[in-house]
Amino acid sequence: MKTKASDYETSAMKVMEKLGQPLVEMEDWYCCGAVQSLTEDDIMHQIAPIRTMCCAQEQGEDEVVTLCDMCYNVLRQANDRMKDKEDDLETMNEFLDEDPDYEGGVEVYHLFHILKGMEDEIKDAVEMPLDDLVVAPYYGCMLLRPDNVAVDETEDPEIMEDMLELLGVKVLENPKRTECCGSYHTVNRSDIVEKRVEDIVSYAVEEGAEAIVLSCPLCQFNLDFHQRATDFDVPIFYITELMALAFGLDIDMKNHKIDPRSLLKEKGILE
Amino acid sequence: MTPDKAEDEGNEDVEMVEIFVMGKRYRVPKGLTIMTALEYAGYKFTRGCGCRGGFCGACSTVFRTEDEYKLKMDLACQTAVEDGMFLVQLPFMPAVRAMYDIEEVEPEEHDNILLDHYPEIARCVSCNTCTKACPQDIEVMDYVQAALRGDVERCADLSFDCIQCGLCSIRCPADIKHYHMAQMARRITGRYIHEHSDELEKRVQEIKNGEYDETMKEMVEMEIDKLKKTYEERDIREEG
Ligand code: SF4
Ligand code: SF4
Ligand code: FES
């Protein structure tokens, strides 16, 4: 978020500011580890996400919002586990030792949860509807699985479509929107990721998509970067980038491997 | 040397404590540092001792006290012996260090230059064990986390007081080599982030020109008492 996905952070900050619900970065936070450990007796890998919950608690906050889908998934699952399993919370607090105990009072949200209740504000903020643009929404895994942390219906989500329609864009039906992008296999098995990307992007293009929209830095990286192994060059936007453009806000879109500017110029969205 | 040396010599008024060095029992005068107590007990340091003033980080020590299950870490030259202390001193830390050319690590030109050179920092589980081990009271976990998110300057600032003792790294379950990574952060900060200091450059040039060779020679040859006095009376001026 601070390096390869800074486009997401800056656009999200600007959009939320415009909507009158500014996001404030926590004074301190810890890397969540990116993958939730599902091992029953592995408390070690729950420490990092729970430390971030402790930071919020010590700052007097009881709500944490994440932009990244993976952070959301890990923080939410770890937090729920501490709330549901008293024994685990006790072990955790024993380990935290001299640091303050986690009391389990913090809730984890994804940006979508917050946007969900703000339809009217979003409609009002749109200065330039993106009428001409045809996009395919893409959720990937982390927003929807497992279903106890899903931001919407696991098999048939609509939350992103609803948001996009408020911006005026034409939203395609995309049955591949809940399929995996290959995720962390990008580290040492690009072949897997390339296959996934080919499959997801080719379907979207056949249906007429000019761009794909999502909310996860890793999905963005995979779909954007690994398209080089395919015949396509479809821009991959964070949803907050399209919101910023529709709200008439200035964003620099500097992390994109496939530069979205020519498409945006063609559509009259950028000059 | 017998454990009861002081008493043998009739120094009954000196309070003695009992310590165990690598399992062997000694009685040493209370109030000594671990380092001087070891010397009192007859050990001679050939490694694991440097400045004796808490600056060099050479004297890392692991110990535990009698009714405590936790292992503690500290600097032997800065920590007083306690009754019932079990201890060992660590002469050397064989930690890996990344090689790089300082001219090629401009942070702006890389996504995360510290992660590139020390990829293992991504294994941090935020257990905070490193912070608890640090004799300098540095927020070690926080500087690792700052490095992980690409904030070289924060990593450098938080680790500023690090004396490279290595205690954090022998405790870390993720096998991170904190202090070498943080040293790289400070070097990068000095080279690319902090403002350039003309005074520094001037002084380096003066040293290169040999302007201080004479003074250095005098100091090397100076009587110890005079040297101490000169040090205490030195003139400290603000920059600029
Ligand atoms: S950060 Fe590590 S190496 Fe540096 S002083 Fe603390 S324990 Fe020693
Ligand atoms: S000891 Fe290692 S794993 Fe634990 S917080 Fe420190 S760097 Fe992270
Ligand atoms: S001898 Fe230098 S820090 Fe202890």
PDB file of N, CA and C and ligand atoms in Angstrom, chain A residues 44 51, chain B residues 121 123-131 140-142 144-145 168 171-176 178, ligand 2:
ATOM      1  N   MET A  44       1.042 -18.323  16.988  1.00  0.00           N
ATOM      2  CA  MET A  44       2.146 -17.436  16.618  1.00  0.00           C
ATOM      3  C   MET A  44       1.755 -16.510  15.466  1.00  0.00           C
ATOM      4  N   ARG A  51      -1.925  -7.722  17.224  1.00  0.00           N
ATOM      5  CA  ARG A  51      -1.206  -6.525  17.664  1.00  0.00           C
ATOM      6  C   ARG A  51      -1.811  -5.264  17.060  1.00  0.00           C
TER       7      ARG A  51
ATOM      8  N   ILE B 121      12.911 -10.170   6.422  1.00  0.00           N
ATOM      9  CA  ILE B 121      12.115  -9.318   7.321  1.00  0.00           C
ATOM     10  C   ILE B 121      10.619  -9.544   7.108  1.00  0.00           C
ATOM     11  N   ARG B 123       9.222 -12.205   7.211  1.00  0.00           N
ATOM     12  CA  ARG B 123       8.796 -13.322   8.064  1.00  0.00           C
ATOM     13  C   ARG B 123       8.397 -12.873   9.467  1.00  0.00           C
ATOM     14  N   CYS B 124       8.570 -11.604   9.758  1.00  0.00           N
ATOM     15  CA  CYS B 124       8.274 -11.110  11.108  1.00  0.00           C
ATOM     16  C   CYS B 124       6.833 -11.417  11.493  1.00  0.00           C
ATOM     17  N   VAL B 125       6.641 -12.022  12.678  1.00  0.00           N
ATOM     18  CA  VAL B 125       5.288 -12.332  13.143  1.00  0.00           C
ATOM     19  C   VAL B 125       4.844 -11.359  14.243  1.00  0.00           C
ATOM     20  N   SER B 126       5.595 -10.285  14.428  1.00  0.00           N
ATOM     21  CA  SER B 126       5.255  -9.266  15.431  1.00  0.00           C
ATOM     22  C   SER B 126       5.179  -9.808  16.852  1.00  0.00           C
ATOM     23  N   CYS B 127       6.097 -10.695  17.197  1.00  0.00           N
ATOM     24  CA  CYS B 127       6.052 -11.257  18.547  1.00  0.00           C
ATOM     25  C   CYS B 127       6.679 -10.308  19.569  1.00  0.00           C
ATOM     26  N   ASN B 128       7.471  -9.375  19.097  1.00  0.00           N
ATOM     27  CA  ASN B 128       8.105  -8.367  19.954  1.00  0.00           C
ATOM     28  C   ASN B 128       9.255  -8.895  20.822  1.00  0.00           C
ATOM     29  N   THR B 129       9.674 -10.122  20.566  1.00  0.00           N
ATOM     30  CA  THR B 129      10.760 -10.711  21.347  1.00  0.00           C
ATOM     31  C   THR B 129      12.044  -9.889  21.194  1.00  0.00           C
ATOM     32  N   CYS B 130      12.262  -9.378  19.997  1.00  0.00           N
ATOM     33  CA  CYS B 130      13.475  -8.586  19.735  1.00  0.00           C
ATOM     34  C   CYS B 130      13.504  -7.333  20.623  1.00  0.00           C
ATOM     35  N   THR B 131      12.362  -6.669  20.720  1.00  0.00           N
ATOM     36  CA  THR B 131      12.296  -5.446  21.521  1.00  0.00           C
ATOM     37  C   THR B 131      12.625  -5.753  22.975  1.00  0.00           C
ATOM     38  N   VAL B 140      12.595  -2.399  18.556  1.00  0.00           N
ATOM     39  CA  VAL B 140      13.179  -3.164  17.449  1.00  0.00           C
ATOM     40  C   VAL B 140      12.092  -3.677  16.492  1.00  0.00           C
ATOM     41  N   MET B 141      11.029  -4.236  17.060  1.00  0.00           N
ATOM     42  CA  MET B 141       9.952  -4.742  16.204  1.00  0.00           C
ATOM     43  C   MET B 141       9.411  -3.626  15.308  1.00  0.00           C
ATOM     44  N   ASP B 142       9.274  -2.443  15.876  1.00  0.00           N
ATOM     45  CA  ASP B 142       8.718  -1.335  15.094  1.00  0.00           C
ATOM     46  C   ASP B 142       9.649  -0.912  13.960  1.00  0.00           C
ATOM     47  N   VAL B 144      11.677  -2.965  12.371  1.00  0.00           N
ATOM     48  CA  VAL B 144      11.538  -4.019  11.352  1.00  0.00           C
ATOM     49  C   VAL B 144      10.257  -3.782  10.537  1.00  0.00           C
ATOM     50  N   GLN B 145       9.195  -3.428  11.235  1.00  0.00           N
ATOM     51  CA  GLN B 145       7.922  -3.181  10.548  1.00  0.00           C
ATOM     52  C   GLN B 145       8.010  -1.951   9.640  1.00  0.00           C
ATOM     53  N   CYS B 168      18.975  -9.067  19.747  1.00  0.00           N
ATOM     54  CA  CYS B 168      17.665  -9.189  19.104  1.00  0.00           C
ATOM     55  C   CYS B 168      17.661 -10.379  18.151  1.00  0.00           C
ATOM     56  N   ARG B 171      17.348 -13.964  19.388  1.00  0.00           N
ATOM     57  CA  ARG B 171      16.060 -14.312  19.990  1.00  0.00           C
ATOM     58  C   ARG B 171      14.943 -14.444  18.964  1.00  0.00           C
ATOM     59  N   CYS B 172      15.119 -13.895  17.795  1.00  0.00           N
ATOM     60  CA  CYS B 172      14.013 -13.779  16.833  1.00  0.00           C
ATOM     61  C   CYS B 172      13.577 -15.137  16.273  1.00  0.00           C
ATOM     62  N   PRO B 173      12.296 -15.487  16.424  1.00  0.00           N
ATOM     63  CA  PRO B 173      11.840 -16.769  15.886  1.00  0.00           C
ATOM     64  C   PRO B 173      11.837 -16.792  14.356  1.00  0.00           C
ATOM     65  N   ALA B 174      11.892 -15.621  13.743  1.00  0.00           N
ATOM     66  CA  ALA B 174      11.867 -15.552  12.280  1.00  0.00           C
ATOM     67  C   ALA B 174      13.277 -15.416  11.707  1.00  0.00           C
ATOM     68  N   ASP B 175      14.275 -15.507  12.578  1.00  0.00           N
ATOM     69  CA  ASP B 175      15.666 -15.445  12.145  1.00  0.00           C
ATOM     70  C   ASP B 175      16.011 -14.193  11.341  1.00  0.00           C
ATOM     71  N   ILE B 176      15.486 -13.092  11.773  1.00  0.00           N
ATOM     72  CA  ILE B 176      15.774 -11.825  11.112  1.00  0.00           C
ATOM     73  C   ILE B 176      17.068 -11.256  11.691  1.00  0.00           C
ATOM     74  N   HIS B 178      18.180  -8.134  12.433  1.00  0.00           N
ATOM     75  CA  HIS B 178      17.703  -6.764  12.583  1.00  0.00           C
ATOM     76  C   HIS B 178      18.773  -5.706  12.419  1.00  0.00           C
TER      77      HIS B 178
HETATM   78  S1  SF4 C   2      11.636 -11.103  17.204  1.00  0.00           S
HETATM   79 FE1  SF4 C   2      11.618 -11.349  14.976  1.00  0.00          FE
HETATM   80  S2  SF4 C   2       9.529 -12.065  14.492  1.00  0.00           S
HETATM   81 FE2  SF4 C   2       9.467 -11.244  16.593  1.00  0.00          FE
HETATM   82  S3  SF4 C   2       8.850  -9.088  16.293  1.00  0.00           S
HETATM   83 FE3  SF4 C   2      11.095  -9.123  16.328  1.00  0.00          FE
HETATM   84  S4  SF4 C   2      11.649  -9.259  14.146  1.00  0.00           S
HETATM   85 FE4  SF4 C   2       9.510  -9.842  14.294  1.00  0.00          FE
END
